[in-house]
CSV table of C-alpha atoms in Angstrom, one decimal:
chain,number,residue,atom,x,y,z
D,1,UNK,CA,-25.4,45.5,0.8
D,2,UNK,CA,-22.5,43.5,2.2
D,3,UNK,CA,-24.0,43.1,5.5
D,4,UNK,CA,-27.4,41.7,4.0
D,5,UNK,CA,-25.0,39.1,1.8
D,6,UNK,CA,-23.3,38.0,4.7
D,7,UNK,CA,-26.2,37.4,6.8
D,8,UNK,CA,-28.1,35.7,4.0
D,9,UNK,CA,-25.3,33.6,3.5
D,10,UNK,CA,-24.7,32.7,7.4
D,11,UNK,CA,-28.5,31.7,7.5
D,12,UNK,CA,-27.9,29.5,4.7
D,13,UNK,CA,-25.0,27.7,5.9
D,14,UNK,CA,-26.7,27.5,8.9
D,15,UNK,CA,-29.6,25.8,7.5
D,16,UNK,CA,-27.6,23.3,5.3
D,17,UNK,CA,-26.1,22.1,8.6
D,18,UNK,CA,-29.4,21.8,10.2
D,19,UNK,CA,-30.9,19.6,7.5
D,20,UNK,CA,-27.6,17.8,6.4
D,21,UNK,CA,-28.8,14.2,5.9
D,22,UNK,CA,-25.4,13.0,6.5
D,23,UNK,CA,-25.5,14.1,10.2
D,24,UNK,CA,-29.0,12.5,10.5
D,25,UNK,CA,-27.6,9.3,8.7
D,26,UNK,CA,-24.6,8.9,11.0
D,27,UNK,CA,-26.6,9.4,14.3
D,28,UNK,CA,-29.2,6.9,13.5
D,29,UNK,CA,-26.6,4.4,12.2
D,30,UNK,CA,-24.7,5.0,15.6
D,31,UNK,CA,-28.0,4.3,17.6
D,32,UNK,CA,-28.9,1.5,15.4
D,33,UNK,CA,-25.8,-0.4,16.2
D,34,UNK,CA,-26.6,-3.6,18.7
D,35,UNK,CA,-28.7,-6.3,18.9
D,36,UNK,CA,-32.9,-5.7,18.9
D,37,UNK,CA,-35.4,-8.1,20.1
D,38,UNK,CA,-38.9,-8.2,18.3
D,39,UNK,CA,-41.8,-6.9,20.3
D,40,UNK,CA,-44.6,-6.7,18.4
D,41,UNK,CA,-46.1,-5.7,14.9
D,42,UNK,CA,-48.7,-3.0,14.2
D,43,UNK,CA,-51.0,-2.6,11.1
D,44,UNK,CA,-52.0,0.7,10.1
D,45,UNK,CA,-55.9,1.5,9.8
D,46,UNK,CA,-57.5,-0.1,6.9
D,47,UNK,CA,-60.6,-1.6,5.7
D,48,UNK,CA,-59.9,-4.7,7.9
D,49,UNK,CA,-61.5,-4.6,11.5
D,50,UNK,CA,-59.2,-4.1,14.6
D,51,UNK,CA,-60.4,-7.5,16.1
D,52,UNK,CA,-59.2,-9.6,13.1
D,53,UNK,CA,-56.1,-7.9,12.8
D,54,UNK,CA,-55.4,-8.2,16.6
D,55,UNK,CA,-56.1,-11.9,16.1
D,56,UNK,CA,-54.0,-12.3,13.1
D,57,UNK,CA,-51.1,-10.7,14.6
D,58,UNK,CA,-51.4,-12.1,18.2
D,59,UNK,CA,-50.8,-15.6,16.6
D,60,UNK,CA,-48.3,-14.1,14.0
D,61,UNK,CA,-46.2,-12.3,17.2
D,62,UNK,CA,-46.1,-16.1,18.8
D,63,UNK,CA,-44.2,-17.3,15.8
D,64,UNK,CA,-41.7,-14.3,16.2
D,65,UNK,CA,-41.0,-14.3,20.0
D,66,UNK,CA,-37.3,-15.2,19.3
D,67,UNK,CA,-36.7,-13.1,16.4
D,68,UNK,CA,-33.7,-10.9,16.8
D,69,UNK,CA,-32.1,-8.6,14.5
D,70,UNK,CA,-28.3,-7.5,15.0
D,71,UNK,CA,-26.7,-4.5,13.6
D,72,UNK,CA,-23.0,-3.9,13.3
D,73,UNK,CA,-19.8,-3.0,11.7
D,74,UNK,CA,-17.7,-5.6,9.9
D,75,UNK,CA,-14.0,-4.4,10.2
D,76,UNK,CA,-15.3,-0.8,11.3
D,77,UNK,CA,-16.2,0.1,7.4
D,78,UNK,CA,-18.9,-2.5,6.3
D,79,UNK,CA,-22.5,-1.7,8.0
D,80,UNK,CA,-24.1,-5.4,8.3
D,81,UNK,CA,-27.3,-6.9,9.7
D,82,UNK,CA,-28.0,-10.7,10.8
D,83,UNK,CA,-31.5,-11.7,11.5
D,84,UNK,CA,-32.3,-14.7,13.7
D,85,UNK,CA,-35.7,-16.6,14.4
D,86,UNK,CA,-35.1,-20.0,15.3
D,87,UNK,CA,-33.5,-21.8,12.4
D,88,UNK,CA,-34.0,-19.1,10.3
D,89,UNK,CA,-31.2,-16.7,9.6
D,90,UNK,CA,-30.8,-13.7,7.4
D,91,UNK,CA,-27.7,-11.7,6.6
D,92,UNK,CA,-26.5,-8.9,4.4
D,93,UNK,CA,-25.6,-5.2,4.7
D,94,UNK,CA,-27.3,-1.8,5.2
D,95,UNK,CA,-27.5,1.8,4.5
D,96,UNK,CA,-29.2,4.6,6.2
D,97,UNK,CA,-30.2,7.2,4.0
D,98,UNK,CA,-33.0,10.0,4.3
D,99,UNK,CA,-35.5,12.2,2.0
D,100,UNK,CA,-36.5,15.7,2.9
D,101,UNK,CA,-40.1,16.5,2.5
D,102,UNK,CA,-40.4,20.2,3.2
D,103,UNK,CA,-38.6,20.8,6.5
D,104,UNK,CA,-38.8,17.3,7.6
D,105,UNK,CA,-36.2,14.5,7.0
D,106,UNK,CA,-37.6,10.9,6.9
D,107,UNK,CA,-34.8,8.4,7.2
D,108,UNK,CA,-35.0,4.9,5.4
D,109,UNK,CA,-33.1,1.7,6.3
D,110,UNK,CA,-32.4,-0.1,2.8
D,111,UNK,CA,-31.0,-3.4,3.0
D,112,UNK,CA,-28.9,-5.7,0.8
D,113,UNK,CA,-29.6,-9.4,1.1
D,114,UNK,CA,-26.5,-11.6,1.2
D,115,UNK,CA,-28.0,-14.8,2.5
D,116,UNK,CA,-31.5,-16.1,3.7
D,117,UNK,CA,-34.9,-14.5,3.1
D,118,UNK,CA,-35.6,-11.1,1.9
D,119,UNK,CA,-35.9,-9.0,5.1
D,120,UNK,CA,-39.7,-8.0,4.2
D,121,UNK,CA,-40.3,-11.9,4.0
D,122,UNK,CA,-38.2,-12.5,7.0
D,123,UNK,CA,-40.0,-9.9,9.5
D,124,UNK,CA,-43.8,-10.4,8.3
D,125,UNK,CA,-43.9,-14.0,7.0
D,126,UNK,CA,-45.1,-12.6,3.6
D,127,UNK,CA,-43.5,-12.7,0.4
D,128,UNK,CA,-43.2,-9.5,-2.0
D,129,UNK,CA,-45.0,-11.6,-4.7
D,130,UNK,CA,-48.0,-10.8,-2.9
D,131,UNK,CA,-47.7,-7.5,-3.7
D,132,UNK,CA,-48.4,-7.9,-7.7
D,133,UNK,CA,-51.5,-6.1,-7.6
D,134,UNK,CA,-50.5,-3.3,-5.3
D,135,UNK,CA,-49.4,0.2,-6.5
D,136,UNK,CA,-46.2,0.8,-8.2
D,137,UNK,CA,-44.8,3.0,-4.7
D,138,UNK,CA,-45.5,0.1,-2.5
D,139,UNK,CA,-44.1,-2.4,-5.2
D,140,UNK,CA,-40.9,-0.9,-5.6
D,141,UNK,CA,-40.3,-0.1,-1.8
D,142,UNK,CA,-40.8,-3.7,-1.2
D,143,UNK,CA,-38.5,-4.9,-4.0
D,144,UNK,CA,-35.9,-2.4,-3.3
D,145,UNK,CA,-36.1,-3.3,0.4
D,146,UNK,CA,-36.7,0.1,1.8
D,147,UNK,CA,-38.0,0.5,5.2
D,148,UNK,CA,-39.1,3.3,7.2
D,149,UNK,CA,-36.8,3.7,10.4
D,150,UNK,CA,-36.9,5.3,13.9
D,151,UNK,CA,-34.7,4.6,16.8
D,152,UNK,CA,-34.9,5.8,20.2
D,153,UNK,CA,-32.6,4.6,23.2
D,154,UNK,CA,-34.7,1.3,23.5
D,155,UNK,CA,-37.0,1.0,20.9
D,156,UNK,CA,-36.4,0.4,17.0
D,157,UNK,CA,-39.3,1.0,14.8
D,158,UNK,CA,-39.3,-0.5,11.1
D,159,UNK,CA,-42.1,0.7,9.2
D,160,UNK,CA,-43.0,-1.1,5.7
D,161,UNK,CA,-45.3,0.9,3.6
D,162,UNK,CA,-48.5,-0.2,1.8
D,163,UNK,CA,-51.8,-1.7,3.0
D,164,UNK,CA,-52.8,-4.9,4.5
D,165,UNK,CA,-56.2,-6.7,3.4
D,166,UNK,CA,-57.6,-10.0,4.5
D,167,UNK,CA,-58.2,-12.3,1.4
D,168,UNK,CA,-59.5,-16.0,1.4
D,169,UNK,CA,-55.7,-17.0,0.9
D,170,UNK,CA,-54.5,-15.0,3.9
D,171,UNK,CA,-53.2,-11.7,4.3
D,172,UNK,CA,-52.0,-9.6,1.5
D,173,UNK,CA,-50.3,-6.3,2.0
D,174,UNK,CA,-52.2,-3.1,1.4
D,175,UNK,CA,-51.4,-0.7,4.6
D,176,UNK,CA,-48.5,-0.1,6.5
D,177,UNK,CA,-47.0,-2.6,9.0
D,178,UNK,CA,-44.9,-1.3,11.6
D,179,UNK,CA,-42.3,-3.9,13.4
D,180,UNK,CA,-41.5,-2.8,16.8
D,181,UNK,CA,-38.1,-4.2,18.3
D,182,UNK,CA,-36.6,-3.6,22.0
D,183,UNK,CA,-32.8,-3.4,22.4
D,184,UNK,CA,-31.6,-6.8,23.8
D,185,UNK,CA,-29.7,-6.5,26.8
């Protein structure tokens, strides 16, 4: 009986260690530090034809060629970000957190703006006010500045949830948008 209890306790402690969100958040923060150069933007599948989306975003990418994001520690305590695109600059602080769905942890980047445009607007050239008619989850994610984040050694993927839709007044968010960055040398 005691052996079974010890075995179950050890298995539980291993599972807790394996899925500890702080380890994921710390490792992701360490990988995120540095300067990232904008590469591309992708639109998730939706009702809009791929050709129209490709044309729109080819033009959009041209205006984002000089866009960079810099993640750094201020006084070794505060996690900060700075974004630049030509004369436009945004600054603020950030936090990595994660949510667990089943056995999988999904990391999120939450930004707290100090100056400049909100990060959503800065990255996509679209305002969160265009989300007025969208579902509450997408609207709340945009207003709270939660972005899905994934980092490899040389690539950064920031995913904004919702959908994209072509309207007479331009693009409106109604599908997922993924911004891809490459580590600057």
